[in-house]
Each structure stands twice: as structure tokens, then as C-alpha cells.
PDB file of C-alpha atoms in Angstrom:
ATOM      1  CA  UNK A   1     -22.925   2.618  10.698  1.00 77.00           C
ATOM      2  CA  UNK A   2     -22.350   1.377   7.190  1.00 80.00           C
ATOM      3  CA  UNK A   3     -23.494  -1.764   5.398  1.00 84.00           C
ATOM      4  CA  UNK A   4     -21.706  -4.247   3.151  1.00 81.00           C
ATOM      5  CA  UNK A   5     -22.696  -2.198   0.085  1.00 82.00           C
ATOM      6  CA  UNK A   6     -20.379   0.574   1.378  1.00 84.00           C
ATOM      7  CA  UNK A   7     -17.347  -1.714   1.450  1.00 86.00           C
ATOM      8  CA  UNK A   8     -14.518  -0.435  -0.716  1.00 86.00           C
ATOM      9  CA  UNK A   9     -10.757  -0.775  -0.809  1.00 84.00           C
ATOM     10  CA  UNK A  10      -9.074   1.378   1.828  1.00 81.00           C
ATOM     11  CA  UNK A  11     -12.141   1.638   4.082  1.00 84.00           C
ATOM     12  CA  UNK A  12     -11.242   1.442   7.782  1.00 86.00           C
ATOM     13  CA  UNK A  13     -13.709  -0.472   9.965  1.00 88.00           C
ATOM     14  CA  UNK A  14     -13.951  -1.472  13.602  1.00 88.00           C
ATOM     15  CA  UNK A  15     -14.156  -5.275  13.852  1.00 88.00           C
ATOM     16  CA  UNK A  16     -13.375  -7.688  16.733  1.00 87.00           C
ATOM     17  CA  UNK A  17     -12.276  -4.847  19.056  1.00 86.00           C
ATOM     18  CA  UNK A  18      -9.639  -3.630  16.580  1.00 86.00           C
ATOM     19  CA  UNK A  19      -9.438  -1.327  13.561  1.00 86.00           C
ATOM     20  CA  UNK A  20      -8.955  -2.978  10.182  1.00 88.00           C
ATOM     21  CA  UNK A  21      -8.328  -1.584   6.711  1.00 86.00           C
ATOM     22  CA  UNK A  22      -9.973  -3.389   3.792  1.00 87.00           C
ATOM     23  CA  UNK A  23      -7.257  -4.329   1.314  1.00 86.00           C
ATOM     24  CA  UNK A  24      -9.344  -6.568  -0.982  1.00 89.00           C
ATOM     25  CA  UNK A  25     -13.032  -7.296  -1.401  1.00 91.00           C
ATOM     26  CA  UNK A  26     -15.357  -9.187  -3.722  1.00 92.00           C
ATOM     27  CA  UNK A  27     -19.151  -8.981  -3.852  1.00 90.00           C
ATOM     28  CA  UNK A  28     -20.502 -12.492  -4.533  1.00 89.00           C
ATOM     29  CA  UNK A  29     -24.052 -13.188  -5.706  1.00 89.00           C
ATOM     30  CA  UNK A  30     -24.409 -16.945  -5.975  1.00 89.00           C
ATOM     31  CA  UNK A  31     -27.216 -18.413  -8.053  1.00 88.00           C
ATOM     32  CA  UNK A  32     -28.652 -20.023  -4.948  1.00 88.00           C
ATOM     33  CA  UNK A  33     -28.634 -18.478  -1.484  1.00 87.00           C
ATOM     34  CA  UNK A  34     -28.016 -14.959  -0.187  1.00 89.00           C
ATOM     35  CA  UNK A  35     -25.318 -12.607  -1.487  1.00 90.00           C
ATOM     36  CA  UNK A  36     -22.180 -11.979   0.562  1.00 91.00           C
ATOM     37  CA  UNK A  37     -18.966  -9.966   0.518  1.00 91.00           C
ATOM     38  CA  UNK A  38     -15.613 -11.750   0.785  1.00 93.00           C
ATOM     39  CA  UNK A  39     -12.949  -9.434   2.252  1.00 91.00           C
ATOM     40  CA  UNK A  40      -9.288  -9.382   3.186  1.00 92.00           C
ATOM     41  CA  UNK A  41      -8.659  -7.143   6.195  1.00 89.00           C
ATOM     42  CA  UNK A  42      -5.368  -5.829   7.621  1.00 85.00           C
ATOM     43  CA  UNK A  43      -5.173  -4.826  11.284  1.00 83.00           C
ATOM     44  CA  UNK A  44      -3.779  -1.296  11.558  1.00 79.00           C
ATOM     45  CA  UNK A  45      -2.361  -2.059  15.005  1.00 74.00           C
ATOM     46  CA  UNK A  46      -0.630  -5.409  14.424  1.00 74.00           C
ATOM     47  CA  UNK A  47      -0.437  -5.621  10.615  1.00 74.00           C
ATOM     48  CA  UNK A  48      -2.017  -9.102  10.633  1.00 83.00           C
ATOM     49  CA  UNK A  49      -4.136  -9.980   7.601  1.00 86.00           C
ATOM     50  CA  UNK A  50      -7.332 -12.002   7.915  1.00 90.00           C
ATOM     51  CA  UNK A  51     -10.018 -13.181   5.535  1.00 93.00           C
ATOM     52  CA  UNK A  52     -13.616 -12.535   6.482  1.00 91.00           C
ATOM     53  CA  UNK A  53     -16.994 -12.961   4.832  1.00 92.00           C
ATOM     54  CA  UNK A  54     -19.854 -10.577   5.559  1.00 90.00           C
ATOM     55  CA  UNK A  55     -23.423 -11.501   4.595  1.00 89.00           C
ATOM     56  CA  UNK A  56     -25.232  -8.958   2.398  1.00 86.00           C
ATOM     57  CA  UNK A  57     -26.762  -6.100   4.376  1.00 84.00           C
ATOM     58  CA  UNK A  58     -24.544  -6.806   7.416  1.00 86.00           C
ATOM     59  CA  UNK A  59     -23.933  -3.669   9.483  1.00 90.00           C
ATOM     60  CA  UNK A  60     -20.283  -2.650   9.809  1.00 88.00           C
ATOM     61  CA  UNK A  61     -18.888   0.097  11.984  1.00 89.00           C
ATOM     62  CA  UNK A  62     -16.754   2.352   9.834  1.00 86.00           C
ATOM     63  CA  UNK A  63     -14.047   4.531  11.346  1.00 86.00           C
ATOM     64  CA  UNK A  64     -14.003   8.198  10.366  1.00 87.00           C
ATOM     65  CA  UNK A  65     -10.635   9.037   8.905  1.00 84.00           C
ATOM     66  CA  UNK A  66      -8.832  12.172   7.876  1.00 88.00           C
ATOM     67  CA  UNK A  67      -6.027  12.242   5.317  1.00 87.00           C
ATOM     68  CA  UNK A  68      -2.889  14.370   5.523  1.00 90.00           C
ATOM     69  CA  UNK A  69       0.146  14.637   3.246  1.00 92.00           C
ATOM     70  CA  UNK A  70       3.475  13.635   4.731  1.00 94.00           C
ATOM     71  CA  UNK A  71       6.954  13.454   3.259  1.00 94.00           C
ATOM     72  CA  UNK A  72       9.053  10.377   3.994  1.00 93.00           C
ATOM     73  CA  UNK A  73      12.319  11.475   5.622  1.00 93.00           C
ATOM     74  CA  UNK A  74      14.243   8.291   6.478  1.00 91.00           C
ATOM     75  CA  UNK A  75      14.011   4.784   7.911  1.00 89.00           C
ATOM     76  CA  UNK A  76      15.794   3.660  11.056  1.00 90.00           C
ATOM     77  CA  UNK A  77      15.474  -0.102  11.427  1.00 88.00           C
ATOM     78  CA  UNK A  78      11.722  -0.845  11.483  1.00 88.00           C
ATOM     79  CA  UNK A  79      10.856   2.786  12.319  1.00 90.00           C
ATOM     80  CA  UNK A  80       9.923   5.164   9.507  1.00 90.00           C
ATOM     81  CA  UNK A  81      10.056   8.944   9.982  1.00 93.00           C
ATOM     82  CA  UNK A  82       7.623  11.296   8.188  1.00 93.00           C
ATOM     83  CA  UNK A  83       7.142  15.086   8.153  1.00 94.00           C
ATOM     84  CA  UNK A  84       3.804  16.872   7.692  1.00 92.00           C
ATOM     85  CA  UNK A  85       4.033  18.981   4.511  1.00 89.00           C
ATOM     86  CA  UNK A  86       1.803  21.706   6.034  1.00 90.00           C
ATOM     87  CA  UNK A  87       3.134  22.338   9.553  1.00 92.00           C
ATOM     88  CA  UNK A  88       6.457  20.393   9.454  1.00 89.00           C
ATOM     89  CA  UNK A  89       5.585  18.253  12.508  1.00 91.00           C
ATOM     90  CA  UNK A  90       7.279  14.861  12.427  1.00 92.00           C
ATOM     91  CA  UNK A  91       5.808  11.453  13.264  1.00 91.00           C
ATOM     92  CA  UNK A  92       7.260   7.952  13.358  1.00 90.00           C
ATOM     93  CA  UNK A  93       5.463   4.818  12.213  1.00 87.00           C
ATOM     94  CA  UNK A  94       6.337   1.142  12.398  1.00 83.00           C
ATOM     95  CA  UNK A  95       7.132  -0.795   9.226  1.00 82.00           C
ATOM     96  CA  UNK A  96       3.946  -2.910   9.674  1.00 75.00           C
ATOM     97  CA  UNK A  97       1.657   0.064   8.989  1.00 75.00           C
ATOM     98  CA  UNK A  98       3.109   0.511   5.484  1.00 80.00           C
ATOM     99  CA  UNK A  99       1.804  -1.589   2.603  1.00 77.00           C
ATOM    100  CA  UNK A 100       4.994  -1.518   0.513  1.00 81.00           C
ATOM    101  CA  UNK A 101       7.861  -0.107   2.584  1.00 84.00           C
ATOM    102  CA  UNK A 102      10.425  -1.443   0.102  1.00 87.00           C
ATOM    103  CA  UNK A 103       9.252   1.013  -2.558  1.00 89.00           C
ATOM    104  CA  UNK A 104       9.405   4.103  -0.332  1.00 89.00           C
ATOM    105  CA  UNK A 105      12.151   6.523  -1.393  1.00 89.00           C
ATOM    106  CA  UNK A 106      13.407   9.367   0.794  1.00 90.00           C
ATOM    107  CA  UNK A 107      11.538  12.555  -0.097  1.00 91.00           C
ATOM    108  CA  UNK A 108       8.456  10.692  -1.394  1.00 91.00           C
ATOM    109  CA  UNK A 109       5.127  12.308  -0.445  1.00 92.00           C
ATOM    110  CA  UNK A 110       2.522   9.875   0.893  1.00 91.00           C
ATOM    111  CA  UNK A 111      -0.978  10.170   2.337  1.00 89.00           C
ATOM    112  CA  UNK A 112      -1.422   9.066   5.947  1.00 88.00           C
ATOM    113  CA  UNK A 113      -4.901   8.209   7.255  1.00 85.00           C
ATOM    114  CA  UNK A 114      -5.674   9.359  10.799  1.00 87.00           C
ATOM    115  CA  UNK A 115      -8.534   8.277  13.062  1.00 85.00           C
ATOM    116  CA  UNK A 116     -10.528  11.491  13.653  1.00 85.00           C
ATOM    117  CA  UNK A 117     -11.498  10.401  17.203  1.00 85.00           C
ATOM    118  CA  UNK A 118      -7.998  10.135  18.683  1.00 86.00           C
ATOM    119  CA  UNK A 119      -5.703  11.425  15.856  1.00 83.00           C
ATOM    120  CA  UNK A 120      -3.866   8.095  15.737  1.00 83.00           C
ATOM    121  CA  UNK A 121      -2.231   7.253  12.373  1.00 85.00           C
ATOM    122  CA  UNK A 122      -3.969   4.225  10.843  1.00 81.00           C
ATOM    123  CA  UNK A 123      -2.172   3.531   7.570  1.00 80.00           C
ATOM    124  CA  UNK A 124       0.035   4.960   4.863  1.00 84.00           C
ATOM    125  CA  UNK A 125      -1.243   5.214   1.292  1.00 83.00           C
ATOM    126  CA  UNK A 126       1.518   5.254  -1.302  1.00 85.00           C
ATOM    127  CA  UNK A 127       1.147   7.053  -4.640  1.00 87.00           C
ATOM    128  CA  UNK A 128      -0.300   4.812  -7.379  1.00 87.00           C
ATOM    129  CA  UNK A 129       3.177   4.442  -8.889  1.00 89.00           C
ATOM    130  CA  UNK A 130       6.756   5.418  -8.118  1.00 90.00           C
ATOM    131  CA  UNK A 131       9.805   5.934 -10.321  1.00 91.00           C
ATOM    132  CA  UNK A 132      12.959   4.226  -9.054  1.00 91.00           C
ATOM    133  CA  UNK A 133      16.402   3.610 -10.522  1.00 92.00           C
ATOM    134  CA  UNK A 134      17.659   0.073 -11.124  1.00 91.00           C
ATOM    135  CA  UNK A 135      20.879  -0.402  -9.125  1.00 91.00           C
ATOM    136  CA  UNK A 136      21.571  -4.045  -9.984  1.00 90.00           C
ATOM    137  CA  UNK A 137      20.355  -6.530 -12.557  1.00 89.00           C
ATOM    138  CA  UNK A 138      21.908  -9.246 -14.677  1.00 86.00           C
ATOM    139  CA  UNK A 139      22.343  -8.314 -18.347  1.00 82.00           C
ATOM    140  CA  UNK A 140      19.724  -9.750 -20.697  1.00 71.00           C
ATOM    141  CA  UNK A 141      20.993 -12.527 -22.956  1.00 67.00           C
ATOM    142  CA  UNK A 142      20.698 -11.739 -26.675  1.00 65.00           C
ATOM    143  CA  UNK A 143      18.319 -14.147 -28.341  1.00 63.00           C
ATOM    144  CA  UNK A 144      16.542 -14.941 -25.074  1.00 60.00           C
ATOM    145  CA  UNK A 145      13.402 -13.063 -26.067  1.00 61.00           C
ATOM    146  CA  UNK A 146      10.629 -15.410 -25.080  1.00 61.00           C
ATOM    147  CA  UNK A 147       7.305 -13.670 -24.614  1.00 67.00           C
ATOM    148  CA  UNK A 148       7.035 -11.942 -21.229  1.00 73.00           C
ATOM    149  CA  UNK A 149      10.449 -13.148 -20.055  1.00 79.00           C
ATOM    150  CA  UNK A 150      11.548 -11.331 -16.903  1.00 85.00           C
ATOM    151  CA  UNK A 151      14.559 -11.102 -14.626  1.00 87.00           C
ATOM    152  CA  UNK A 152      14.944  -9.807 -11.051  1.00 90.00           C
ATOM    153  CA  UNK A 153      16.242  -6.245 -10.615  1.00 90.00           C
ATOM    154  CA  UNK A 154      17.190  -4.430  -7.415  1.00 91.00           C
ATOM    155  CA  UNK A 155      16.029  -0.799  -7.252  1.00 91.00           C
ATOM    156  CA  UNK A 156      17.546   2.089  -5.281  1.00 90.00           C
ATOM    157  CA  UNK A 157      15.382   1.408  -2.200  1.00 88.00           C
ATOM    158  CA  UNK A 158      16.628  -2.197  -1.976  1.00 88.00           C
ATOM    159  CA  UNK A 159      13.410  -3.837  -3.203  1.00 89.00           C
ATOM    160  CA  UNK A 160      13.556  -6.552  -5.872  1.00 91.00           C
ATOM    161  CA  UNK A 161      11.162  -6.263  -8.819  1.00 91.00           C
ATOM    162  CA  UNK A 162      10.782  -8.545 -11.845  1.00 91.00           C
ATOM    163  CA  UNK A 163      11.510  -6.548 -15.008  1.00 90.00           C
ATOM    164  CA  UNK A 164      11.688  -7.321 -18.746  1.00 87.00           C
ATOM    165  CA  UNK A 165      15.051  -8.472 -20.143  1.00 86.00           C
ATOM    166  CA  UNK A 166      15.801  -5.132 -21.874  1.00 86.00           C
ATOM    167  CA  UNK A 167      16.048  -3.209 -18.561  1.00 86.00           C
ATOM    168  CA  UNK A 168      19.650  -2.405 -17.552  1.00 88.00           C
ATOM    169  CA  UNK A 169      21.396  -0.957 -14.494  1.00 90.00           C
ATOM    170  CA  UNK A 170      20.895   2.810 -14.338  1.00 90.00           C
ATOM    171  CA  UNK A 171      17.469   2.709 -16.047  1.00 91.00           C
ATOM    172  CA  UNK A 172      14.590   4.372 -14.243  1.00 92.00           C
ATOM    173  CA  UNK A 173      11.419   2.296 -14.096  1.00 92.00           C
ATOM    174  CA  UNK A 174       7.842   3.066 -13.127  1.00 92.00           C
ATOM    175  CA  UNK A 175       6.497   0.614 -10.522  1.00 91.00           C
ATOM    176  CA  UNK A 176       2.867  -0.050  -9.571  1.00 90.00           C
ATOM    177  CA  UNK A 177       2.906   0.281  -5.758  1.00 86.00           C
ATOM    178  CA  UNK A 178      -0.242  -1.773  -5.251  1.00 82.00           C
ATOM    179  CA  UNK A 179       1.108  -4.904  -6.945  1.00 84.00           C
ATOM    180  CA  UNK A 180       4.851  -4.138  -6.555  1.00 86.00           C
ATOM    181  CA  UNK A 181       5.105  -4.771 -10.288  1.00 89.00           C
ATOM    182  CA  UNK A 182       6.989  -3.214 -13.183  1.00 90.00           C
ATOM    183  CA  UNK A 183       4.842  -0.920 -15.364  1.00 90.00           C
ATOM    184  CA  UNK A 184       7.201   0.684 -17.901  1.00 90.00           C
ATOM    185  CA  UNK A 185      10.607   2.197 -18.443  1.00 89.00           C
ATOM    186  CA  UNK A 186      10.552   5.831 -17.327  1.00 88.00           C
ATOM    187  CA  UNK A 187      11.451   8.285 -20.069  1.00 84.00           C
ATOM    188  CA  UNK A 188      11.761  11.432 -17.935  1.00 72.00           C
TER     189      UNK A 188
END
């Protein structure tokens, strides 16, 4: 058993007869009244997101997890196929168990969390950032250089990311997978 002080991003807990992964949390200490923790939880079985508030010191049942490295092979509709990088066993996961499936490129190595009790995959953790090539974007207009002006760009996986005006088709960009946001032009 854990308490609210153990809450952190990525922690898997058992709540309302289901397993949830904490995707956001905020410890709140109001000037008057007891402290509490405001959380956003995602069900690992259905993918539904719910907001919940735990009072300070509340007991939560954490789920013991084990992490393993898997390589993304390919997607087939809403089914994603992965291969264990150690023993080459393959597993399939539904699109709902991935946080940002649009940024997943074939060959990308991800970390998959497994419940240690029944070896069921709980969620897929992407790398902190990925490098993808821009396949389509409108050209930037010369003179249109307002501060922080952006335009939509489609990357090789099909996802659309807002990028600065100087990014062109064929450029490789580094993307923050947590926010699905442009970080910088990749110079590799």
C-alpha cells in the first residue's frame, strides 16, 4: 500500500476495480483546510481518462510493474505489433494503450510496463523525444515573421505537429512525445 505522497507520473494504481496509470498530478496545500492531491488517471484497460482528488494521507493500492524494452514493428488498423528486444517474442497491443500512437515510427524502441502478477501489458512509454521527417507543410511566407508564428506540418508517421515557419518539407524535427510538440530542428 502506498499513500498520496508516493503519487508520481506513470505510477499504476488499482482504483474502482480497474488499473489506472497516473498521467498528471498536483499536490495542493490550501491555506485553509487539509491538503489533497488532484490527479488525472487513464484506465489501462479501456483508455478512459478521469479526474480524481485524493485527500492527503489517503491509502492507494499501487500495482507492481516490470518494464521491458520492445521494438515497434508495424500497425495494422488499431492493433500495434511489438517485438521484445531480448527474446524476440512478439505481442500486440490496442491503440488505446499508447499515449501518442501518431508519433510511433517503425523500428522505434519503447518501454512497455507489465503487471508482475499476471504479466499483462499495462502501458507503453515512449522515449522522451523522437526525430521524424516532415513530409508535408506549406512554405513559410517571407516577411511573416511574427513572434512564435507556427504552421501545421505532417510528419512521416502521419501525425500533424505545429512547427515554426522556417521548417520545410524534408527537414527532420525533434518532437517532445509527452506534449506532441515541436522542440527543434534536428541537425543529425
